[in-house]
Amino acid sequence: MIDTIMLFAAGFGNRMRHLTENSPKTLIPVLGKPILHHALELCKSYPFKRVVINTHYLHAQVKKSIKSFQKNNPNFPEIIIIYEEELLETGGAIKNAQEYLGSNPIFTLNTDIILKSKYNVFELMINRWNAAEMDFLLLMQPYKKAVGYSGHGDFDLDKEGNLLRPDKQGNYDYMYAGLQILNPLKVAKHPLKIFSLREYYLNSEMVRGIPVKGARWYHATSPEDLVEIEMDMLAHNDQ
């Protein structure tokens, strides 16, 4: 059983412009609740024992917000906050947090997304995970159904869940939805201090994808996205 999840909360959020001059992106409110708190609420749908959160930009604000969440959710799992003196990117953040992540597979979750699903996405992914066949399992969202996303997809998937990687300019049916299972020991062996997990997505044969089911997926990229996201969430009676 996977009992640890790491939340990525260290970024600047430069595309949010004035909204992140004095506040980290992860604390921007959506329907009155910081995006980070939406991620923490999602974590409550699975029996994690440990939640690891990396921080960098305006660390003190993020830490204070996490403490506030813990106060209001006394039964929430243990939270470990790791301050990065410099941005390490996603791969470097995993490597830096290795002592808290252990040797078993873990989940990671981006904190600039909000996921609302009729299914338990954690259980969906665990049922697909096979450590003998994969080091990474990515939750994939059809990009045309994503709210707040202006790209043209990251990958296609074959029937077995293998990633069909970009080899030309064009559109791809799926985008990475910001939630994955990974082998932290694989990442810890990377020779660099600062690196992105995307290196593995593009080059490793031990990467699989699984489409999200029955979900609405929101990506907070710009101030304009926030308006669209809140309108859609209100239409679905979200909180």
Coordinates of C-alpha atoms in Angstrom, one line a residue:
M1 CA 0.0 0.0 0.0
I2 CA 1.2 3.5 -0.9
D3 CA 1.1 5.7 2.2
T4 CA 3.1 8.8 1.2
I5 CA 2.3 11.7 -1.1
M6 CA 4.5 14.7 -2.0
L7 CA 2.9 18.0 -3.0
F8 CA 4.8 20.4 -5.2
A9 CA 4.3 23.9 -3.8
A10 CA 7.6 25.7 -4.4
G11 CA 6.9 27.6 -7.7
F12 CA 6.7 31.4 -8.3
G13 CA 3.6 31.3 -10.6
N14 CA 5.0 34.1 -12.8
R15 CA 2.1 33.8 -15.3
M16 CA -0.3 34.9 -12.6
R17 CA 1.3 38.3 -12.8
H18 CA 0.2 40.7 -10.1
L19 CA -1.5 38.0 -8.1
T20 CA 1.8 36.4 -7.1
E21 CA 3.8 39.6 -6.4
N22 CA 3.1 39.2 -2.7
S23 CA 1.5 35.8 -2.5
P24 CA 2.7 32.3 -3.7
K25 CA 0.6 30.8 -6.5
T26 CA -0.4 27.9 -4.4
L27 CA -2.2 30.2 -1.9
I28 CA -4.3 32.0 -4.6
P29 CA -7.9 31.5 -3.6
V30 CA -10.4 29.6 -5.7
L31 CA -13.9 29.9 -4.3
G32 CA -12.4 31.3 -1.1
K33 CA -10.0 28.5 -0.5
P34 CA -6.3 28.4 -1.4
I35 CA -5.4 26.1 -4.3
L36 CA -3.1 24.3 -1.9
H37 CA -6.0 23.5 0.4
H38 CA -8.0 22.0 -2.5
A39 CA -5.0 19.7 -3.0
L40 CA -4.9 18.8 0.7
E41 CA -8.7 18.1 0.7
L42 CA -8.1 15.7 -2.2
C43 CA -5.6 13.9 -0.1
K44 CA -8.3 13.2 2.5
S45 CA -9.9 10.8 0.1
Y46 CA -7.1 8.2 0.6
P47 CA -5.6 6.9 3.9
F48 CA -2.2 8.5 3.6
K49 CA 0.1 8.4 6.6
R50 CA 2.5 11.2 5.5
V51 CA 2.2 14.3 3.3
V52 CA 5.4 15.9 2.2
I53 CA 5.3 19.5 0.8
N54 CA 8.2 21.4 -0.7
T55 CA 8.2 25.2 -0.5
H56 CA 10.5 28.0 -1.7
Y57 CA 8.8 31.3 -2.8
L58 CA 7.3 33.1 0.2
H59 CA 7.9 30.0 2.3
A60 CA 6.6 31.5 5.5
Q61 CA 3.2 32.2 4.0
V62 CA 2.9 28.7 2.7
K63 CA 3.9 27.3 6.1
K64 CA 1.4 29.4 7.9
S65 CA -1.4 28.4 5.6
I66 CA -0.5 24.7 6.1
K67 CA -0.5 25.1 9.9
S68 CA -4.0 26.7 9.6
F69 CA -5.2 23.8 7.6
Q70 CA -3.8 21.3 10.2
K71 CA -5.6 23.2 13.0
N72 CA -8.9 22.9 11.2
N73 CA -8.2 19.2 10.3
P74 CA -6.7 17.6 13.4
N75 CA -7.1 14.1 12.0
F76 CA -5.1 14.9 8.9
P77 CA -2.0 12.8 8.3
E78 CA 1.5 13.9 9.3
I79 CA 2.7 16.9 7.2
I80 CA 6.4 17.5 6.6
I81 CA 7.4 20.8 5.1
I82 CA 10.7 21.0 3.2
Y83 CA 12.1 24.5 2.4
E84 CA 14.2 24.6 -0.7
E85 CA 16.8 27.4 -0.7
E86 CA 16.7 27.3 -4.5
L87 CA 14.2 25.9 -6.9
L88 CA 15.1 22.3 -7.6
E89 CA 12.3 21.5 -10.1
T90 CA 10.2 18.4 -9.7
G91 CA 12.9 15.8 -10.0
G92 CA 15.3 17.7 -7.7
A93 CA 12.6 18.2 -5.2
I94 CA 12.0 14.4 -5.0
K95 CA 15.7 13.7 -4.7
N96 CA 16.1 16.4 -1.9
A97 CA 13.2 14.9 0.0
Q98 CA 14.4 11.3 -0.2
E99 CA 14.9 10.7 3.5
Y100 CA 11.2 11.4 4.1
L101 CA 9.9 9.5 1.1
G102 CA 11.5 6.1 1.8
S103 CA 12.0 3.4 -0.8
N104 CA 8.4 2.4 -1.6
P105 CA 6.4 4.0 -4.4
I106 CA 4.8 7.4 -3.6
F107 CA 2.2 9.7 -5.1
T108 CA 3.1 13.2 -6.2
L109 CA 0.5 16.0 -6.8
N110 CA 0.9 19.4 -8.4
T111 CA -0.7 22.2 -6.4
D112 CA -1.7 24.4 -9.3
I113 CA -4.5 22.0 -10.3
I114 CA -7.9 21.1 -8.9
L115 CA -9.4 17.7 -9.5
K116 CA -13.0 16.8 -9.0
S117 CA -13.8 13.1 -9.7
K118 CA -16.7 10.8 -9.3
Y119 CA -14.1 8.1 -8.7
N120 CA -11.3 7.8 -6.2
V121 CA -8.3 8.7 -8.4
F122 CA -5.8 7.3 -5.9
E123 CA -7.4 3.9 -5.9
L124 CA -7.8 4.0 -9.7
M125 CA -4.1 4.5 -10.1
I126 CA -3.0 2.0 -7.4
N127 CA -5.1 -0.7 -9.2
R128 CA -3.1 0.0 -12.4
W129 CA 0.3 0.3 -10.7
N130 CA 2.8 -2.5 -11.4
A131 CA 6.3 -1.9 -10.0
A132 CA 7.8 -4.6 -12.3
E133 CA 6.6 -2.7 -15.4
M134 CA 6.9 0.9 -14.5
D135 CA 8.7 3.6 -12.5
F136 CA 6.1 6.2 -13.3
L137 CA 2.4 6.1 -13.7
L138 CA 0.9 9.4 -14.9
L139 CA -2.8 10.4 -14.6
M140 CA -3.8 11.6 -18.0
Q141 CA -6.5 14.1 -18.9
P142 CA -8.0 14.6 -22.4
Y143 CA -6.7 18.1 -22.9
K144 CA -9.8 19.3 -24.7
K145 CA -11.8 18.7 -21.5
A146 CA -9.4 20.6 -19.2
V147 CA -10.5 24.0 -17.9
G148 CA -7.7 26.6 -17.7
Y149 CA -5.4 24.8 -20.1
S150 CA -4.3 26.4 -23.4
G151 CA -1.9 23.9 -24.7
H152 CA -2.3 21.1 -27.2
G153 CA -1.6 18.0 -25.2
D154 CA 1.5 16.3 -24.1
F155 CA 1.2 12.7 -25.2
D156 CA -1.0 10.1 -26.7
L157 CA -1.7 6.7 -25.1
D158 CA -1.9 3.2 -26.7
K159 CA -4.3 0.6 -25.4
E160 CA -1.8 -0.7 -22.9
G161 CA -1.2 2.7 -21.4
N162 CA 2.2 3.3 -23.1
L163 CA 3.0 6.9 -23.7
L164 CA 3.3 7.8 -27.4
R165 CA 5.8 10.7 -27.1
P166 CA 5.9 13.8 -29.2
D167 CA 8.1 13.5 -32.3
K168 CA 6.7 16.4 -34.2
Q169 CA 4.8 19.6 -33.7
G170 CA 1.1 19.0 -33.4
N171 CA -1.8 18.1 -31.1
Y172 CA -1.9 15.1 -28.7
D173 CA -5.0 13.8 -27.1
Y174 CA -3.8 13.8 -23.5
M175 CA -2.1 16.0 -21.1
Y176 CA -0.4 15.1 -17.8
A177 CA -3.0 15.8 -15.1
G178 CA -0.5 16.6 -12.2
L179 CA -0.9 13.3 -10.2
Q180 CA 1.4 10.4 -10.5
I181 CA 2.8 7.3 -8.8
L182 CA 6.6 7.0 -9.0
N183 CA 9.6 5.1 -7.7
P184 CA 11.5 7.6 -5.6
L185 CA 14.7 5.4 -5.7
K186 CA 14.8 5.8 -9.4
V187 CA 14.7 9.6 -9.1
A188 CA 17.3 9.6 -6.3
K189 CA 19.9 8.1 -8.7
H190 CA 19.8 11.1 -11.0
P191 CA 23.3 12.7 -11.2
L192 CA 22.0 16.3 -11.1
K193 CA 20.7 18.4 -8.2
I194 CA 18.2 20.3 -10.2
F195 CA 16.2 18.5 -12.9
S196 CA 12.7 17.9 -14.1
L197 CA 10.8 14.6 -14.0
R198 CA 9.8 15.3 -17.6
E199 CA 13.2 13.9 -18.6
Y200 CA 11.8 10.5 -17.6
Y201 CA 8.5 11.0 -19.2
L202 CA 10.2 11.7 -22.5
N203 CA 12.9 9.1 -22.4
S204 CA 12.2 6.2 -20.0
E205 CA 10.6 3.0 -21.1
M206 CA 9.2 2.5 -17.6
V207 CA 6.5 5.2 -17.9
R208 CA 2.8 4.5 -18.3
G209 CA -0.3 6.6 -18.3
I210 CA -3.9 6.0 -17.2
P211 CA -6.8 8.2 -18.3
V212 CA -8.8 9.9 -15.6
K213 CA -12.4 8.8 -15.3
G214 CA -15.5 10.9 -14.6
A215 CA -13.5 13.9 -13.6
R216 CA -13.4 17.6 -14.0
W217 CA -9.9 19.0 -14.1
Y218 CA -8.8 22.6 -13.6
H219 CA -5.5 24.2 -14.2
A220 CA -4.8 27.6 -12.7
T221 CA -2.3 29.2 -15.1
S222 CA -3.4 32.9 -15.4
P223 CA -5.8 35.3 -13.7
E224 CA -8.2 34.8 -16.6
D225 CA -8.2 31.1 -15.8
L226 CA -9.4 31.7 -12.3
V227 CA -12.6 33.3 -13.5
E228 CA -13.3 30.4 -15.8
I229 CA -12.5 27.8 -13.1
E230 CA -14.7 29.4 -10.5
M231 CA -17.7 29.7 -12.9
D232 CA -17.4 26.1 -13.8
M233 CA -17.0 24.9 -10.3
L234 CA -20.0 27.0 -9.2
A235 CA -22.1 25.5 -12.0
H236 CA -21.3 22.1 -10.5
N237 CA -22.0 23.2 -6.9
D238 CA -18.3 22.7 -5.8
Q239 CA -16.8 24.2 -2.7

